[in-house]
Amino acid sequence: MISNDRHLIGLLGTPVKHSKSPIMHNSLFEKYGLKYEYIAFNVAEGDLASAVEGLRALNFAGANVTVPHKVAIIPYLDAISPKAAKIGAVNTIVNKDGRLIGYNTDGDGYLTSLLEETNYKLADKRVLLLGAGGAARAIACAISEQKIASLTILNRDIKKAERLQSKIACNISAEIAIIDKIQEYIGAVDLIINTTTVGMSPGIDKSLVPQQLIRSDQMVSDIIYNPLVTRLLQDANEQGATTHSGLGMFVYQAALAFQKWTGIYPDTDFMRETVLAALVDSEGD
Ligand code: ATR
């Protein structure tokens, strides 16, 4: 039973069953003695508007937004930060005196993770981004500010890639193509980033990248954290490439969201340990 004096934080997405956000944030609230509660809600695409009204009616203190709602949620909010506006996607909501304000912490979370865990220098690198959803928008914006040499975006739905290319207000200049053409593009890049959900639990045997196309001098980054080592990363490791998993982005985007709700920048090592333990606990789930 939740007592009335708790601040509620929701997660809106589908699927959310395997998300480790609730356990990560609730462990942090407990660690810092904060009267908050984080609850995941499975929200189907057609139910997003009423879910946001639900947040208002129940006076939620905030929320996270995940697949597939990060772009679609914007019209239902009262305002969005300049960064979220530039990206055109929201992953964090803060209720400020009854007004729902949208933010985006995905791009900064990704950059912090890549830099801290691999020390990779993005300057002058040729980047291949797989996917054109909300996470792809944030990462495309964040890496475009790092003086990369080129950006190619491949997506299953080419219209979505076109929207990414033309609609986001940050300064990206990208070539786009359909994902089936990966063979034509992958040879000429230094860094491959998977932002799609392909390979995510429970579909863990899937990858969009044929293994033999991955070279040992490439860096392969996957934003999926469940499983920690996706099929793509496993294939890349076997090819001798350097790899970067999605756990760090998950932790850092959450740390920045936590700070927006509570004013505290949390202990990211503790967060990482909590998620790792939860992933072990749910193995075979
Ligand atoms: P997020 O907000 O986390 O980025 P999203 O907006 O739902 O989530 O985006 C999911 C991404 O995974 C999209 O690029 C999607 O491709 P489409 O735009 O063509 O739908 C991609 N994706 C999901 N399932 C896929 C599949 N089976 N094959 C290829 N791409 C897939």
CSV table of C-alpha atoms and ligand atoms in Angstrom, one decimal:
chain,number,residue,atom,x,y,z
A,1,MET,CA,0.0,0.0,0.0
A,2,ILE,CA,1.4,3.4,-1.0
A,3,SER,CA,1.0,6.1,1.6
A,4,ASN,CA,-0.3,9.5,0.5
A,5,ASP,CA,2.8,11.3,1.3
A,6,ARG,CA,4.9,9.5,-1.3
A,7,HIS,CA,5.9,11.2,-4.5
A,8,LEU,CA,5.1,8.9,-7.4
A,9,ILE,CA,7.3,8.5,-10.5
A,10,GLY,CA,5.9,6.5,-13.4
A,11,LEU,CA,7.5,4.7,-16.4
A,12,LEU,CA,5.4,4.9,-19.6
A,13,GLY,CA,6.3,2.4,-22.3
A,14,THR,CA,5.6,-1.0,-23.8
A,15,PRO,CA,6.9,-3.5,-23.1
A,16,VAL,CA,8.1,-2.5,-19.6
A,17,LYS,CA,8.1,-6.0,-18.0
A,18,HIS,CA,11.8,-6.5,-18.2
A,19,SER,CA,12.8,-2.9,-17.3
A,20,LYS,CA,15.2,-2.5,-14.5
A,21,SER,CA,14.3,1.2,-14.0
A,22,PRO,CA,11.9,0.5,-11.1
A,23,ILE,CA,14.4,-1.5,-9.0
A,24,MET,CA,17.2,0.9,-9.8
A,25,HIS,CA,15.2,4.0,-8.8
A,26,ASN,CA,13.5,2.5,-5.8
A,27,SER,CA,16.8,1.3,-4.5
A,28,LEU,CA,18.1,4.8,-4.8
A,29,PHE,CA,15.1,6.3,-3.1
A,30,GLU,CA,15.6,3.9,-0.2
A,31,LYS,CA,19.4,4.6,-0.1
A,32,TYR,CA,18.8,8.4,0.1
A,33,GLY,CA,15.8,8.1,2.5
A,34,LEU,CA,13.4,9.7,0.0
A,35,LYS,CA,9.7,9.2,0.1
A,36,TYR,CA,9.4,8.4,-3.6
A,37,GLU,CA,8.0,5.3,-5.4
A,38,TYR,CA,8.8,4.4,-9.0
A,39,ILE,CA,6.1,2.3,-10.8
A,40,ALA,CA,6.2,0.9,-14.4
A,41,PHE,CA,3.1,1.1,-16.5
A,42,ASN,CA,2.6,-0.8,-19.7
A,43,VAL,CA,1.0,1.8,-22.0
A,44,ALA,CA,-0.2,0.8,-25.4
A,45,GLU,CA,0.3,3.3,-28.3
A,46,GLY,CA,-3.4,4.3,-28.4
A,47,ASP,CA,-3.4,4.9,-24.6
A,48,LEU,CA,-0.7,7.5,-24.3
A,49,ALA,CA,-2.9,10.5,-24.0
A,50,SER,CA,-5.0,9.0,-21.2
A,51,ALA,CA,-1.8,7.8,-19.5
A,52,VAL,CA,-0.5,11.4,-19.4
A,53,GLU,CA,-3.9,12.6,-18.1
A,54,GLY,CA,-3.5,9.9,-15.4
A,55,LEU,CA,-0.2,11.3,-14.3
A,56,ARG,CA,-1.8,14.7,-13.9
A,57,ALA,CA,-4.9,13.4,-12.1
A,58,LEU,CA,-2.9,11.3,-9.7
A,59,ASN,CA,-0.4,14.2,-9.2
A,60,PHE,CA,2.7,12.2,-10.1
A,61,ALA,CA,6.0,14.0,-9.3
A,62,GLY,CA,7.5,12.8,-12.6
A,63,ALA,CA,8.0,10.0,-15.1
A,64,ASN,CA,10.3,8.3,-17.5
A,65,VAL,CA,9.2,7.7,-21.1
A,66,THR,CA,10.5,4.8,-23.0
A,67,VAL,CA,9.9,2.7,-26.2
A,68,PRO,CA,7.8,3.6,-28.2
A,69,HIS,CA,6.5,6.9,-26.7
A,70,LYS,CA,9.6,9.2,-26.6
A,71,VAL,CA,8.5,11.2,-29.6
A,72,ALA,CA,4.8,10.8,-29.5
A,73,ILE,CA,4.5,12.1,-25.9
A,74,ILE,CA,5.6,15.7,-26.7
A,75,PRO,CA,2.1,17.1,-27.7
A,76,TYR,CA,0.7,16.0,-24.4
A,77,LEU,CA,3.2,17.9,-22.2
A,78,ASP,CA,2.9,21.5,-21.1
A,79,ALA,CA,6.5,22.4,-22.1
A,80,ILE,CA,9.8,20.8,-23.0
A,81,SER,CA,13.4,21.8,-22.4
A,82,PRO,CA,15.4,23.4,-25.2
A,83,LYS,CA,17.5,20.2,-25.4
A,84,ALA,CA,14.4,18.0,-25.7
A,85,ALA,CA,13.0,20.4,-28.3
A,86,LYS,CA,16.2,20.2,-30.3
A,87,ILE,CA,16.2,16.4,-30.2
A,88,GLY,CA,12.4,16.1,-30.7
A,89,ALA,CA,12.1,13.4,-28.0
A,90,VAL,CA,11.5,13.2,-24.2
A,91,ASN,CA,12.6,10.5,-21.8
A,92,THR,CA,12.0,12.3,-18.5
A,93,ILE,CA,9.1,14.3,-17.2
A,94,VAL,CA,9.0,16.6,-14.1
A,95,ASN,CA,5.8,17.8,-12.6
A,96,LYS,CA,6.4,21.5,-11.7
A,97,ASP,CA,3.5,22.9,-9.8
A,98,GLY,CA,1.0,20.9,-12.0
A,99,ARG,CA,2.8,21.5,-15.3
A,100,LEU,CA,4.4,18.5,-16.9
A,101,ILE,CA,7.8,19.5,-18.3
A,102,GLY,CA,9.7,17.1,-20.7
A,103,TYR,CA,13.5,16.7,-20.7
A,104,ASN,CA,15.9,14.4,-22.5
A,105,THR,CA,18.8,12.8,-20.7
A,106,ASP,CA,19.5,10.0,-23.2
A,107,GLY,CA,22.2,11.8,-25.3
A,108,ASP,CA,24.2,13.0,-22.3
A,109,GLY,CA,23.8,9.6,-20.7
A,110,TYR,CA,25.2,8.0,-23.8
A,111,LEU,CA,28.1,10.3,-24.2
A,112,THR,CA,29.1,10.0,-20.6
A,113,SER,CA,29.0,6.2,-20.8
A,114,LEU,CA,31.0,6.0,-24.0
A,115,LEU,CA,33.7,8.4,-22.7
A,116,GLU,CA,34.0,6.9,-19.2
A,117,GLU,CA,33.9,3.3,-20.2
A,118,THR,CA,35.9,3.3,-23.5
A,119,ASN,CA,37.7,6.6,-23.6
A,120,TYR,CA,36.6,6.7,-27.3
A,121,LYS,CA,37.3,9.9,-29.1
A,122,LEU,CA,34.4,10.8,-31.4
A,123,ALA,CA,36.2,13.5,-33.3
A,124,ASP,CA,36.8,12.7,-36.9
A,125,LYS,CA,35.0,9.3,-36.6
A,126,ARG,CA,32.6,7.9,-39.2
A,127,VAL,CA,29.5,6.8,-37.4
A,128,LEU,CA,26.8,4.3,-38.5
A,129,LEU,CA,23.6,4.6,-36.4
A,130,LEU,CA,21.1,1.8,-36.6
A,131,GLY,CA,17.5,3.0,-35.8
A,132,ALA,CA,15.7,6.2,-36.0
A,133,GLY,CA,13.5,6.2,-32.9
A,134,GLY,CA,13.6,8.5,-29.8
A,135,ALA,CA,16.9,7.1,-28.6
A,136,ALA,CA,18.5,7.5,-32.0
A,137,ARG,CA,17.4,11.1,-32.2
A,138,ALA,CA,19.1,11.9,-28.8
A,139,ILE,CA,22.3,10.1,-29.7
A,140,ALA,CA,22.4,11.6,-33.3
A,141,CYS,CA,22.2,15.1,-31.7
A,142,ALA,CA,24.8,14.3,-28.9
A,143,ILE,CA,27.4,12.8,-31.2
A,144,SER,CA,26.9,15.5,-33.9
A,145,GLU,CA,28.2,18.0,-31.4
A,146,GLN,CA,31.5,16.1,-31.1
A,147,LYS,CA,33.0,16.9,-34.5
A,148,ILE,CA,32.4,13.5,-36.0
A,149,ALA,CA,33.5,13.0,-39.7
A,150,SER,CA,30.2,11.6,-40.9
A,151,LEU,CA,26.9,10.1,-39.8
A,152,THR,CA,24.9,7.5,-41.6
A,153,ILE,CA,21.5,6.5,-40.3
A,154,LEU,CA,19.9,3.2,-41.3
A,155,ASN,CA,16.4,2.3,-40.4
A,156,ARG,CA,13.8,-0.3,-41.3
A,157,ASP,CA,11.2,2.4,-41.9
A,158,ILE,CA,12.9,4.9,-44.2
A,159,LYS,CA,10.3,7.6,-43.6
A,160,LYS,CA,11.2,7.6,-39.9
A,161,ALA,CA,14.9,8.1,-40.8
A,162,GLU,CA,13.8,11.0,-43.1
A,163,ARG,CA,11.9,12.6,-40.3
A,164,LEU,CA,15.0,12.2,-38.0
A,165,GLN,CA,17.1,13.8,-40.7
A,166,SER,CA,14.8,16.7,-41.4
A,167,LYS,CA,12.8,17.4,-38.2
A,168,ILE,CA,15.4,17.5,-35.5
A,169,ALA,CA,16.7,20.9,-34.9
A,170,CYS,CA,20.2,20.1,-33.9
A,171,ASN,CA,22.8,20.5,-36.4
A,172,ILE,CA,23.2,17.1,-38.0
A,173,SER,CA,24.1,16.3,-41.5
A,174,ALA,CA,23.4,12.6,-42.1
A,175,GLU,CA,23.1,10.2,-45.0
A,176,ILE,CA,20.1,7.9,-44.6
A,177,ALA,CA,19.2,4.5,-46.0
A,178,ILE,CA,17.1,1.5,-45.4
A,179,ILE,CA,18.6,-1.0,-42.9
A,180,ASP,CA,18.7,-3.8,-45.6
A,181,LYS,CA,21.5,-1.9,-47.3
A,182,ILE,CA,23.8,-2.2,-44.3
A,183,GLN,CA,26.4,-4.2,-46.4
A,184,GLU,CA,26.9,-1.1,-48.5
A,185,TYR,CA,27.7,1.2,-45.6
A,186,ILE,CA,29.2,-0.7,-42.8
A,187,GLY,CA,32.7,-1.1,-44.4
A,188,ALA,CA,33.3,2.6,-44.4
A,189,VAL,CA,32.7,3.4,-40.7
A,190,ASP,CA,34.6,3.4,-37.5
A,191,LEU,CA,31.8,3.2,-35.0
A,192,ILE,CA,28.5,1.3,-35.2
A,193,ILE,CA,25.8,2.2,-32.7
A,194,ASN,CA,22.6,0.0,-32.4
A,195,THR,CA,19.7,2.1,-31.0
A,196,THR,CA,17.0,-0.4,-32.2
A,197,THR,CA,15.3,-2.9,-29.9
A,198,VAL,CA,16.6,-5.8,-32.0
A,199,GLY,CA,18.5,-8.1,-29.7
A,200,MET,CA,16.7,-7.0,-26.6
A,201,SER,CA,15.3,-9.6,-24.2
A,202,PRO,CA,13.4,-11.8,-24.9
A,203,GLY,CA,14.6,-11.7,-28.6
A,204,ILE,CA,18.2,-12.2,-27.6
A,205,ASP,CA,19.3,-14.2,-30.5
A,206,LYS,CA,18.7,-11.4,-33.1
A,207,SER,CA,21.0,-8.9,-34.6
A,208,LEU,CA,20.7,-6.5,-37.5
A,209,VAL,CA,24.4,-6.8,-38.4
A,210,PRO,CA,25.7,-9.8,-40.3
A,211,GLN,CA,28.7,-11.0,-38.2
A,212,GLN,CA,31.1,-11.3,-41.1
A,213,LEU,CA,30.7,-7.6,-41.9
A,214,ILE,CA,32.2,-6.5,-38.6
A,215,ARG,CA,35.9,-5.7,-38.6
A,216,SER,CA,38.4,-5.8,-35.7
A,217,ASP,CA,39.3,-2.1,-36.0
A,218,GLN,CA,35.7,-1.0,-35.5
A,219,MET,CA,34.0,0.0,-32.3
A,220,VAL,CA,30.5,-1.6,-31.8
A,221,SER,CA,28.1,0.0,-29.3
A,222,ASP,CA,24.7,-1.3,-28.3
A,223,ILE,CA,22.3,0.7,-26.2
A,224,ILE,CA,20.5,-2.4,-25.1
A,225,TYR,CA,21.4,-3.4,-21.5
A,226,ASN,CA,19.2,-6.5,-21.2
A,227,PRO,CA,21.0,-8.7,-22.0
A,228,LEU,CA,24.3,-7.1,-21.1
A,229,VAL,CA,26.1,-8.7,-24.0
A,230,THR,CA,23.7,-8.7,-26.9
A,231,ARG,CA,24.1,-11.0,-29.9
A,232,LEU,CA,25.5,-8.0,-31.8
A,233,LEU,CA,28.2,-7.4,-29.1
A,234,GLN,CA,29.0,-11.1,-28.9
A,235,ASP,CA,29.4,-11.3,-32.7
A,236,ALA,CA,31.6,-8.1,-32.6
A,237,ASN,CA,33.7,-9.6,-29.8
A,238,GLU,CA,34.3,-12.7,-31.8
A,239,GLN,CA,35.4,-10.6,-34.8
A,240,GLY,CA,37.9,-8.9,-32.5
A,241,ALA,CA,36.1,-5.5,-32.5
A,242,THR,CA,36.0,-3.3,-29.4
A,243,THR,CA,32.6,-3.2,-27.8
A,244,HIS,CA,30.5,-1.0,-25.5
A,245,SER,CA,27.3,-2.1,-23.8
A,246,GLY,CA,24.2,-0.2,-23.0
A,247,LEU,CA,24.4,-0.5,-19.2
A,248,GLY,CA,26.3,2.7,-18.8
A,249,MET,CA,23.9,4.8,-20.9
A,250,PHE,CA,21.0,3.3,-18.9
A,251,VAL,CA,22.7,4.2,-15.6
A,252,TYR,CA,23.7,7.8,-16.6
A,253,GLN,CA,20.4,8.7,-18.3
A,254,ALA,CA,18.7,7.5,-15.1
A,255,ALA,CA,21.1,9.4,-12.8
A,256,LEU,CA,20.3,12.7,-14.7
A,257,ALA,CA,16.6,12.0,-14.5
A,258,PHE,CA,16.9,11.2,-10.7
A,259,GLN,CA,18.6,14.5,-10.3
A,260,LYS,CA,15.8,16.3,-12.0
A,261,TRP,CA,13.2,14.7,-9.7
A,262,THR,CA,15.1,15.0,-6.4
A,263,GLY,CA,17.9,17.5,-6.8
A,264,ILE,CA,20.5,14.8,-5.9
A,265,TYR,CA,23.0,13.4,-8.4
A,266,PRO,CA,23.1,9.8,-7.3
A,267,ASP,CA,25.9,7.2,-6.8
A,268,THR,CA,26.2,5.7,-10.3
A,269,ASP,CA,28.4,2.8,-9.0
A,270,PHE,CA,25.5,1.8,-6.7
A,271,MET,CA,23.1,2.0,-9.6
A,272,ARG,CA,25.3,-0.2,-11.8
A,273,GLU,CA,25.6,-2.8,-9.1
A,274,THR,CA,21.8,-2.8,-8.5
A,275,VAL,CA,21.0,-3.3,-12.2
A,276,LEU,CA,23.7,-6.0,-12.5
A,277,ALA,CA,22.2,-7.9,-9.5
A,278,ALA,CA,18.7,-7.5,-10.9
A,279,LEU,CA,19.8,-8.8,-14.3
A,280,VAL,CA,21.3,-11.9,-12.7
A,281,ASP,CA,18.1,-12.4,-10.6
A,282,SER,CA,15.9,-12.3,-13.7
A,283,GLU,CA,18.0,-14.6,-15.9
A,284,GLY,CA,15.7,-17.0,-17.7
A,285,ASP,CA,12.7,-14.8,-16.9
B,1,ATR,P1,13.2,4.4,-28.8
B,1,ATR,O1,12.4,5.5,-28.4
B,1,ATR,O2,13.8,3.7,-27.6
B,1,ATR,O3,14.3,4.8,-29.8
B,1,ATR,P2,11.4,3.6,-30.8
B,1,ATR,O4,11.1,5.0,-31.1
B,1,ATR,O5,10.2,2.6,-30.7
B,1,ATR,O6,12.2,3.4,-29.5
B,1,ATR,O7,12.4,3.0,-31.9
B,1,ATR,C1,12.7,1.7,-32.0
B,1,ATR,C2,13.7,1.5,-33.1
B,1,ATR,O8,14.0,0.1,-33.3
B,1,ATR,C3,13.2,2.0,-34.5
B,1,ATR,O9,14.3,2.5,-35.2
B,1,ATR,C4,12.6,0.7,-35.1
B,1,ATR,O10,12.6,0.7,-36.5
B,1,ATR,P3,11.3,1.3,-37.3
B,1,ATR,O11,11.4,2.8,-37.2
B,1,ATR,O12,11.5,0.8,-38.7
B,1,ATR,O13,10.1,0.8,-36.6
B,1,ATR,C5,13.7,-0.3,-34.6
B,1,ATR,N1,13.2,-1.6,-34.7
B,1,ATR,C6,12.3,-2.3,-33.9
B,1,ATR,N2,12.1,-3.6,-34.3
B,1,ATR,C7,12.9,-3.7,-35.4
B,1,ATR,C8,13.1,-4.8,-36.3
B,1,ATR,N3,12.5,-6.0,-36.1
B,1,ATR,N4,13.9,-4.6,-37.4
B,1,ATR,C9,14.5,-3.5,-37.6
B,1,ATR,N5,14.3,-2.4,-36.8
B,1,ATR,C10,13.5,-2.5,-35.7
